[in-house]
């Protein structure tokens, strides 16, 4: 059960104390306080955990400071959508808003290789009017003998170049808690020229210890990829690990399911789950067409499968796209064959724009019909 | 190897005889003749089967009557796209064209139950300006004790009502060769008021004997559903069974893959394969969002998941949509819970239209970029 | 609900008539009579279908001729095991007993190619003391251009050779209802020198029309392979199609599930389901290690994976093994690479014997512990 | 390429220096030294990484100190079996030998709950003549709100009780690198009364950072569970992460694949891969029937499915069994429903013994036939 307090309730106030005393006296109930400090107001939510079935909704609504009470279903307590739940489904980071109603493309390098390639990428992204990109410094690889990314060594130049080109947010995968500190430090040392969205890959979706540690910091938002061999429900529970530790600025990414039923694509694209995630949770939804499709094959209509998959996700309401580009794919150290080429960036963005506009029209249409 | 003859080549002509004599003399090569009679011209293709690797392309091109030679890859000989292959990817049936560049919605009843419901459906479809529908008379069911469809008993009124409302093509699943004759006869007895597209369901995708028999008739086109537990390649080979027996008027339908990784949807929607089927073969591609999604759940944007899945398929170039509607879903004998309601038909069609327009814009955009 | 009548109840007797009249008067209840004629006694079972929940168990037990009443669960009415259900789990065919407590190996040719190979196989099987074999005349193949079996042409010599070597039962796949008649006729014409167990392959597990027709004949028993892409429950329902039409002499075969998670095996071996099928139904359970494993690779212990998989199924109680052998695998027209060689037959049979003995010891051990 | 040096080669010797100088001079080749110190001799292996294709096998064999050269295939360099590779497939830990030819049962608690239950378990295991057990202190759970194990708090009493009952090795899952140190310290503080085999669970199979850190310590052996949604090849590559960092004392565990095709079992049991892992690598193979099967259901032969699955794995050569028991399953905090009961321990061990004996007989039989 969640008690949403009237905004700007002060933890030191007499009413708040009265409320807490009352809750402490409830048998078998523990209380966890979550405070969200915005620019204009502070929102406080109290999570009651334990035998909440025994509590009466009306009783709770009459307690001091309580504006509204939401009885949560068993799962996704914090990130989930519950009946009568109008908590926000967006957050701001480094001047960029991410929500279930926004849309951003993160075009960039799957794996950072050279400063030259990073700069070419940043420059192209900026020239196309974008403020987000993806850059891989830490790469989990199936074989221990494969290239594992340049790690912290590349962070300073990646961040500086981002700053130079006005990039506000870089999505960057981390595979170990130490990367958290390496990124923080490199940002600090370079004067915070950009922001980082921490990405958890599909092999670590159920690496709960990493999730807990990443969830304990609230400085950077988190992009959690769906596990490619587990159910959607299990992946959403994994997202809840982040939130239960304190960080609710979580974006959920679909990236295809691992099964040869997806052949000749690398994975079986699962973007029909875009509206499902938006219905079950308040997380913005990202799609990763590059890893889902994993090929540069094109249809007889001259459109790459990667673009088709992207358009599908976007036309159904995806809020973010993570897509691999590379200036010289043949020289890419990881996943070169699936990368788009620099001259394709503007085509890609225009194509995505058509799909996004179609989605917005579809929403308007539905609103009109649902009003009737 | 396929020899495409100059149009209107006469089988009785001296040149044709010369050609055939030459081919007959080739060691280890069998020849199969396929003739396509159109309104204005007759196209003849000769399929050379056997040790065609030993044949020289140029030699063959110099034979009498031969306009062009296509060396086919191992698979999908007839339905596949081969290098330098410009055979058509469309066909006409009962005045309606089906191709990789056309678009049709088949809204209708998953299972015919009463003449009243059939009429309500036909009327609504016609009022919405559509000339196609779906109607299930023969229903394969997991349990032998479940309702198996009204069978041939319902055919006369279904066909008559179709005629009454100007429906040109009804997609109708058959599960046994005898249904072929029952349908033909009922059409004949009712004066051919409409046309039927024979549908092979996902449980029969590899029922090769049924495919062969259906492929031997060329009166009605065939809609083949992908097998829900086999690879795409295996399902495309199944389509080739139809063509190898003579019927090339085949549409291939994606309908979701059977795995709990698709939960809470009934199947894992596989519409990212739309461009793949169009690239590998010359078949128009149909999507079946109703069985893929299998629920009436909606996103927070007020749009049903079924509509989102449809929009995804269409935005990537699907040529046909098979979708379940029902006047009174609670009274539907099969799959009621996933059916759309009659008042939702116009919303559905308008929504689909937005996605189709987006697709056409995307094609234009790609053409512009690919020209550069 | 099943009413099991006292043995040798005569359909013409007054008591039987009284019983039937009573049942006919029950509202919303239909009755289906099933009679099993053995050498010594005739068993009659009445299946009550419809609103049986309203019937009182004790009332029914007091009706004339009724020995025992079994309230069936929803699924697998006929083939399932229900509470208090002690109907037999075996049947006899051509002098051979097949039950949940028997054990038979069907070593033979995946596909019949030449009379010489058939004779070599039969001779070896007979020399090894076996009375069963497998012989494929009708082969469903993924591609329409692949060899599809010799069909009815080979039946006469296959049956005659079986007779010559004392083979009692041949497992033979059929893919179309016409094969049923072709087999019957060939058996008749050759003087019924052997028996045939009709096999339904994994691609036809849900070809319900074929199941119904095969189920309507009770001359030959049926071996139903599990569908390789559907749940166990769905495959068991398919078996029920056979029984619901009249043929209860059904053996259920496990043959591996289709997923690349089984690599480097051809399928993911599913023999842990052996005890599950025996618990849920009264069918004997067959395993098909050749198609499950699909390779001749061996472990460092010098034992082929095919033999390991077989031992696994048998050690857990499998009642039948279907296994591919070939005198000259390189000349086999279908699945040569997975076939065992003739000199391996005695090794295979001895290996299987060790596993069978282990199973019997395990059963004894369990009986001893469960008595305590 | 691996150069296996003559035993007791001294790193300081002139010959060794000559060898290293030669290798250092090879263009594009790096050398990694691995030394295995046994009681009687020291074995040194040199791993050549890089462009080894250019090296001549005979040239290398003629270098000083080199006893034998193995050209490794691309994958599983260290743990794999390569052509002509007779490196050992066993190791000793705390007085217990683990190899592809040994057999051990690890019966114990999935999750430690109380000292009383731990003692009851240890006592029973010891009374049954066993020296190994499993004890879960750190539990990864799908939901962040579920019990996550008692963690380091329970380690002292678990280790002391193990010592009291003569348990030599406890298999214990860890989910974070800090657990490594907690276990080491608790062992040290309690006077090393027992040994610990570090277990990596299926959700962490591709948590490469954890694998690297665990691989860097060589004090304790590692039990790596197969990933339940990835291919066998990918899981074997994960094992190679451990070895590539230095720890080769790795046991590989099969625990079932995640797919509803395994229903009504919790997972689709994959023990047919036992011989595959033994063929592809030199790792001993463990099976985990409790998590694979996940139910206490029994066949009509009175044998639990868990026991059937175990017998299957063991009859095909499994070297280790991890199995959940609990004194009071209804009070178990994790996975109670699948746990075996204390009185079933002796039945389980005798049942396993029958399967193990069958396996040994099968090996003998194969040896006899393969000699011929």
mmCIF file of N, CA, C and O in Angstrom, chain C residues 134-186:
data_model
loop_
_atom_site.group_PDB
_atom_site.id
_atom_site.type_symbol
_atom_site.label_atom_id
_atom_site.label_comp_id
_atom_site.label_asym_id
_atom_site.label_seq_id
_atom_site.Cartn_x
_atom_site.Cartn_y
_atom_site.Cartn_z
ATOM 1 N N UNK C 134 11.018 -50.892 -37.295
ATOM 2 C CA UNK C 134 10.414 -49.709 -37.885
ATOM 3 C C UNK C 134 10.821 -49.659 -39.349
ATOM 4 O O UNK C 134 11.929 -50.024 -39.722
ATOM 5 N N UNK C 135 9.911 -49.189 -40.195
ATOM 6 C CA UNK C 135 10.139 -49.121 -41.636
ATOM 7 C C UNK C 135 9.346 -47.930 -42.172
ATOM 8 O O UNK C 135 8.121 -47.876 -42.014
ATOM 9 N N UNK C 136 10.041 -46.985 -42.790
ATOM 10 C CA UNK C 136 9.343 -45.803 -43.283
ATOM 11 C C UNK C 136 9.047 -45.879 -44.767
ATOM 12 O O UNK C 136 9.973 -45.943 -45.577
ATOM 13 N N UNK C 137 7.795 -45.863 -45.143
ATOM 14 C CA UNK C 137 7.420 -45.881 -46.557
ATOM 15 C C UNK C 137 6.960 -44.507 -47.020
ATOM 16 O O UNK C 137 7.145 -44.128 -48.168
ATOM 17 N N UNK C 138 6.346 -43.768 -46.107
ATOM 18 C CA UNK C 138 5.823 -42.431 -46.432
ATOM 19 C C UNK C 138 6.609 -41.429 -45.589
ATOM 20 O O UNK C 138 6.538 -41.457 -44.360
ATOM 21 N N UNK C 139 7.359 -40.554 -46.208
ATOM 22 C CA UNK C 139 8.221 -39.635 -45.461
ATOM 23 C C UNK C 139 7.838 -38.176 -45.655
ATOM 24 O O UNK C 139 7.942 -37.661 -46.773
ATOM 25 N N UNK C 140 7.411 -37.502 -44.612
ATOM 26 C CA UNK C 140 7.156 -36.061 -44.742
ATOM 27 C C UNK C 140 8.491 -35.336 -44.740
ATOM 28 O O UNK C 140 9.320 -35.574 -43.883
ATOM 29 N N UNK C 141 8.737 -34.485 -45.698
ATOM 30 C CA UNK C 141 10.023 -33.793 -45.800
ATOM 31 C C UNK C 141 9.831 -32.285 -45.850
ATOM 32 O O UNK C 141 8.898 -31.803 -46.505
ATOM 33 N N UNK C 142 10.716 -31.564 -45.222
ATOM 34 C CA UNK C 142 10.604 -30.109 -45.156
ATOM 35 C C UNK C 142 10.502 -29.477 -46.540
ATOM 36 O O UNK C 142 9.706 -28.573 -46.766
ATOM 37 N N UNK C 143 11.287 -29.975 -47.487
ATOM 38 C CA UNK C 143 11.255 -29.415 -48.831
ATOM 39 C C UNK C 143 10.462 -30.312 -49.777
ATOM 40 O O UNK C 143 10.581 -31.528 -49.731
ATOM 41 N N UNK C 144 9.650 -29.694 -50.653
ATOM 42 C CA UNK C 144 8.878 -30.509 -51.596
ATOM 43 C C UNK C 144 9.770 -31.210 -52.619
ATOM 44 O O UNK C 144 9.311 -32.105 -53.325
ATOM 45 N N UNK C 145 11.028 -30.804 -52.689
ATOM 46 C CA UNK C 145 11.910 -31.362 -53.716
ATOM 47 C C UNK C 145 12.764 -32.499 -53.151
ATOM 48 O O UNK C 145 13.626 -33.031 -53.845
ATOM 49 N N UNK C 146 12.541 -32.866 -51.883
ATOM 50 C CA UNK C 146 13.306 -33.960 -51.286
ATOM 51 C C UNK C 146 12.568 -35.283 -51.479
ATOM 52 O O UNK C 146 11.357 -35.313 -51.699
ATOM 53 N N UNK C 147 13.297 -36.385 -51.373
ATOM 54 C CA UNK C 147 12.745 -37.738 -51.497
ATOM 55 C C UNK C 147 11.619 -37.938 -50.471
ATOM 56 O O UNK C 147 11.795 -37.655 -49.292
ATOM 57 N N UNK C 148 10.457 -38.403 -50.928
ATOM 58 C CA UNK C 148 9.297 -38.490 -50.041
ATOM 59 C C UNK C 148 8.920 -39.927 -49.673
ATOM 60 O O UNK C 148 7.809 -40.180 -49.198
ATOM 61 N N UNK C 149 9.812 -40.862 -49.879
ATOM 62 C CA UNK C 149 9.509 -42.255 -49.538
ATOM 63 C C UNK C 149 8.974 -43.008 -50.739
ATOM 64 O O UNK C 149 8.408 -42.424 -51.659
ATOM 65 N N UNK C 150 9.134 -44.361 -50.693
ATOM 66 C CA UNK C 150 8.681 -45.170 -51.827
ATOM 67 C C UNK C 150 7.179 -45.413 -51.789
ATOM 68 O O UNK C 150 6.616 -45.954 -52.744
ATOM 69 N N UNK C 151 6.523 -45.079 -50.695
ATOM 70 C CA UNK C 151 5.070 -45.210 -50.621
ATOM 71 C C UNK C 151 4.598 -46.642 -50.754
ATOM 72 O O UNK C 151 5.309 -47.584 -50.395
ATOM 73 N N UNK C 152 3.406 -46.808 -51.335
ATOM 74 C CA UNK C 152 2.786 -48.127 -51.341
ATOM 75 C C UNK C 152 3.559 -49.150 -52.169
ATOM 76 O O UNK C 152 3.400 -50.359 -51.956
ATOM 77 N N UNK C 153 4.389 -48.654 -53.070
ATOM 78 C CA UNK C 153 5.123 -49.585 -53.936
ATOM 79 C C UNK C 153 5.987 -50.554 -53.133
ATOM 80 O O UNK C 153 6.182 -51.711 -53.527
ATOM 81 N N UNK C 154 6.503 -50.100 -52.011
ATOM 82 C CA UNK C 154 7.407 -50.963 -51.257
ATOM 83 C C UNK C 154 6.703 -51.850 -50.248
ATOM 84 O O UNK C 154 7.308 -52.757 -49.672
ATOM 85 N N UNK C 155 5.424 -51.588 -50.010
ATOM 86 C CA UNK C 155 4.736 -52.309 -48.935
ATOM 87 C C UNK C 155 4.774 -53.825 -49.095
ATOM 88 O O UNK C 155 5.089 -54.540 -48.129
ATOM 89 N N UNK C 156 4.470 -54.356 -50.301
ATOM 90 C CA UNK C 156 4.423 -55.831 -50.408
ATOM 91 C C UNK C 156 5.730 -56.484 -49.991
ATOM 92 O O UNK C 156 5.728 -57.425 -49.179
ATOM 93 N N UNK C 157 6.847 -56.003 -50.487
ATOM 94 C CA UNK C 157 8.084 -56.706 -50.117
ATOM 95 C C UNK C 157 8.461 -56.460 -48.660
ATOM 96 O O UNK C 157 9.025 -57.327 -48.001
ATOM 97 N N UNK C 158 8.122 -55.289 -48.136
ATOM 98 C CA UNK C 158 8.394 -55.043 -46.711
ATOM 99 C C UNK C 158 7.616 -56.044 -45.854
ATOM 100 O O UNK C 158 8.167 -56.676 -44.951
ATOM 101 N N UNK C 159 6.326 -56.232 -46.173
ATOM 102 C CA UNK C 159 5.499 -57.118 -45.351
ATOM 103 C C UNK C 159 5.929 -58.576 -45.507
ATOM 104 O O UNK C 159 5.984 -59.334 -44.535
ATOM 105 N N UNK C 160 6.232 -58.956 -46.752
ATOM 106 C CA UNK C 160 6.647 -60.348 -46.972
ATOM 107 C C UNK C 160 7.949 -60.670 -46.248
ATOM 108 O O UNK C 160 8.086 -61.728 -45.628
ATOM 109 N N UNK C 161 8.880 -59.742 -46.335
ATOM 110 C CA UNK C 161 10.153 -59.973 -45.641
ATOM 111 C C UNK C 161 9.940 -60.021 -44.131
ATOM 112 O O UNK C 161 10.583 -60.816 -43.428
ATOM 113 N N UNK C 162 9.016 -59.203 -43.637
ATOM 114 C CA UNK C 162 8.714 -59.239 -42.204
ATOM 115 C C UNK C 162 8.205 -60.622 -41.831
ATOM 116 O O UNK C 162 8.626 -61.220 -40.828
ATOM 117 N N UNK C 163 7.296 -61.126 -42.671
ATOM 118 C CA UNK C 163 6.758 -62.466 -42.404
ATOM 119 C C UNK C 163 7.870 -63.507 -42.422
ATOM 120 O O UNK C 163 7.950 -64.378 -41.547
ATOM 121 N N UNK C 164 8.736 -63.388 -43.411
ATOM 122 C CA UNK C 164 9.829 -64.354 -43.550
ATOM 123 C C UNK C 164 10.702 -64.421 -42.300
ATOM 124 O O UNK C 164 11.182 -65.478 -41.916
ATOM 125 N N UNK C 165 10.891 -63.277 -41.663
ATOM 126 C CA UNK C 165 11.780 -63.245 -40.497
ATOM 127 C C UNK C 165 11.036 -63.197 -39.157
ATOM 128 O O UNK C 165 11.603 -62.900 -38.117
ATOM 129 N N UNK C 166 9.745 -63.453 -39.209
ATOM 130 C CA UNK C 166 9.000 -63.551 -37.941
ATOM 131 C C UNK C 166 8.772 -62.233 -37.219
ATOM 132 O O UNK C 166 8.566 -62.201 -36.007
ATOM 133 N N UNK C 167 8.803 -61.125 -37.953
ATOM 134 C CA UNK C 167 8.523 -59.824 -37.341
ATOM 135 C C UNK C 167 7.013 -59.691 -37.148
ATOM 136 O O UNK C 167 6.248 -59.872 -38.093
ATOM 137 N N UNK C 168 6.610 -59.352 -35.939
ATOM 138 C CA UNK C 168 5.183 -59.293 -35.608
ATOM 139 C C UNK C 168 4.577 -57.891 -35.804
ATOM 140 O O UNK C 168 3.401 -57.763 -36.135
ATOM 141 N N UNK C 169 5.377 -56.881 -35.516
ATOM 142 C CA UNK C 169 4.841 -55.517 -35.605
ATOM 143 C C UNK C 169 5.859 -54.566 -36.238
ATOM 144 O O UNK C 169 7.011 -54.500 -35.813
ATOM 145 N N UNK C 170 5.413 -53.841 -37.261
ATOM 146 C CA UNK C 170 6.236 -52.817 -37.912
ATOM 147 C C UNK C 170 5.640 -51.447 -37.611
ATOM 148 O O UNK C 170 4.469 -51.211 -37.900
ATOM 149 N N UNK C 171 6.441 -50.556 -37.035
ATOM 150 C CA UNK C 171 5.974 -49.179 -36.865
ATOM 151 C C UNK C 171 6.194 -48.467 -38.185
ATOM 152 O O UNK C 171 7.298 -48.492 -38.739
ATOM 153 N N UNK C 172 5.149 -47.852 -38.729
ATOM 154 C CA UNK C 172 5.232 -47.221 -40.046
ATOM 155 C C UNK C 172 4.453 -45.905 -40.055
ATOM 156 O O UNK C 172 3.261 -45.889 -39.766
ATOM 157 N N UNK C 173 5.143 -44.833 -40.376
ATOM 158 C CA UNK C 173 4.486 -43.531 -40.393
ATOM 159 C C UNK C 173 3.531 -43.401 -41.571
ATOM 160 O O UNK C 173 3.841 -43.845 -42.685
ATOM 161 N N UNK C 174 2.387 -42.795 -41.318
ATOM 162 C CA UNK C 174 1.486 -42.440 -42.418
ATOM 163 C C UNK C 174 1.249 -40.938 -42.342
ATOM 164 O O UNK C 174 1.310 -40.334 -41.272
ATOM 165 N N UNK C 175 1.016 -40.336 -43.500
ATOM 166 C CA UNK C 175 0.851 -38.885 -43.523
ATOM 167 C C UNK C 175 -0.469 -38.490 -44.187
ATOM 168 O O UNK C 175 -0.796 -37.313 -44.251
ATOM 169 N N UNK C 176 -1.197 -39.503 -44.648
ATOM 170 C CA UNK C 176 -2.473 -39.220 -45.295
ATOM 171 C C UNK C 176 -3.383 -40.416 -45.066
ATOM 172 O O UNK C 176 -2.925 -41.540 -44.952
ATOM 173 N N UNK C 177 -4.685 -40.147 -44.991
ATOM 174 C CA UNK C 177 -5.649 -41.211 -44.719
ATOM 175 C C UNK C 177 -5.597 -42.340 -45.749
ATOM 176 O O UNK C 177 -5.881 -43.489 -45.418
ATOM 177 N N UNK C 178 -5.219 -41.995 -46.980
ATOM 178 C CA UNK C 178 -5.196 -43.032 -48.015
ATOM 179 C C UNK C 178 -4.155 -44.108 -47.691
ATOM 180 O O UNK C 178 -4.297 -45.260 -48.107
ATOM 181 N N UNK C 179 -3.128 -43.722 -46.943
ATOM 182 C CA UNK C 179 -2.080 -44.697 -46.593
ATOM 183 C C UNK C 179 -2.645 -45.819 -45.741
ATOM 184 O O UNK C 179 -2.170 -46.956 -45.778
ATOM 185 N N UNK C 180 -3.648 -45.486 -44.969
ATOM 186 C CA UNK C 180 -4.334 -46.453 -44.113
ATOM 187 C C UNK C 180 -4.846 -47.614 -44.970
ATOM 188 O O UNK C 180 -4.639 -48.789 -44.650
ATOM 189 N N UNK C 181 -5.492 -47.243 -46.046
ATOM 190 C CA UNK C 181 -6.074 -48.255 -46.920
ATOM 191 C C UNK C 181 -4.988 -48.981 -47.698
ATOM 192 O O UNK C 181 -5.058 -50.188 -47.900
ATOM 193 N N UNK C 182 -3.987 -48.259 -48.121
ATOM 194 C CA UNK C 182 -2.896 -48.892 -48.860
ATOM 195 C C UNK C 182 -2.219 -49.959 -47.990
ATOM 196 O O UNK C 182 -1.880 -51.037 -48.462
ATOM 197 N N UNK C 183 -2.029 -49.629 -46.739
ATOM 198 C CA UNK C 183 -1.390 -50.580 -45.825
ATOM 199 C C UNK C 183 -2.294 -51.788 -45.582
ATOM 200 O O UNK C 183 -1.859 -52.943 -45.658
ATOM 201 N N UNK C 184 -3.560 -51.506 -45.299
ATOM 202 C CA UNK C 184 -4.529 -52.591 -45.063
ATOM 203 C C UNK C 184 -4.555 -53.549 -46.250
ATOM 204 O O UNK C 184 -4.528 -54.770 -46.081
ATOM 205 N N UNK C 185 -4.611 -52.948 -47.415
ATOM 206 C CA UNK C 185 -4.724 -53.763 -48.625
ATOM 207 C C UNK C 185 -3.457 -54.587 -48.866
ATOM 208 O O UNK C 185 -3.523 -55.774 -49.172
ATOM 209 N N UNK C 186 -2.314 -53.944 -48.685
ATOM 210 C CA UNK C 186 -1.057 -54.662 -48.901
ATOM 211 C C UNK C 186 -0.909 -55.795 -47.891
ATOM 212 O O UNK C 186 -0.407 -56.879 -48.214
#
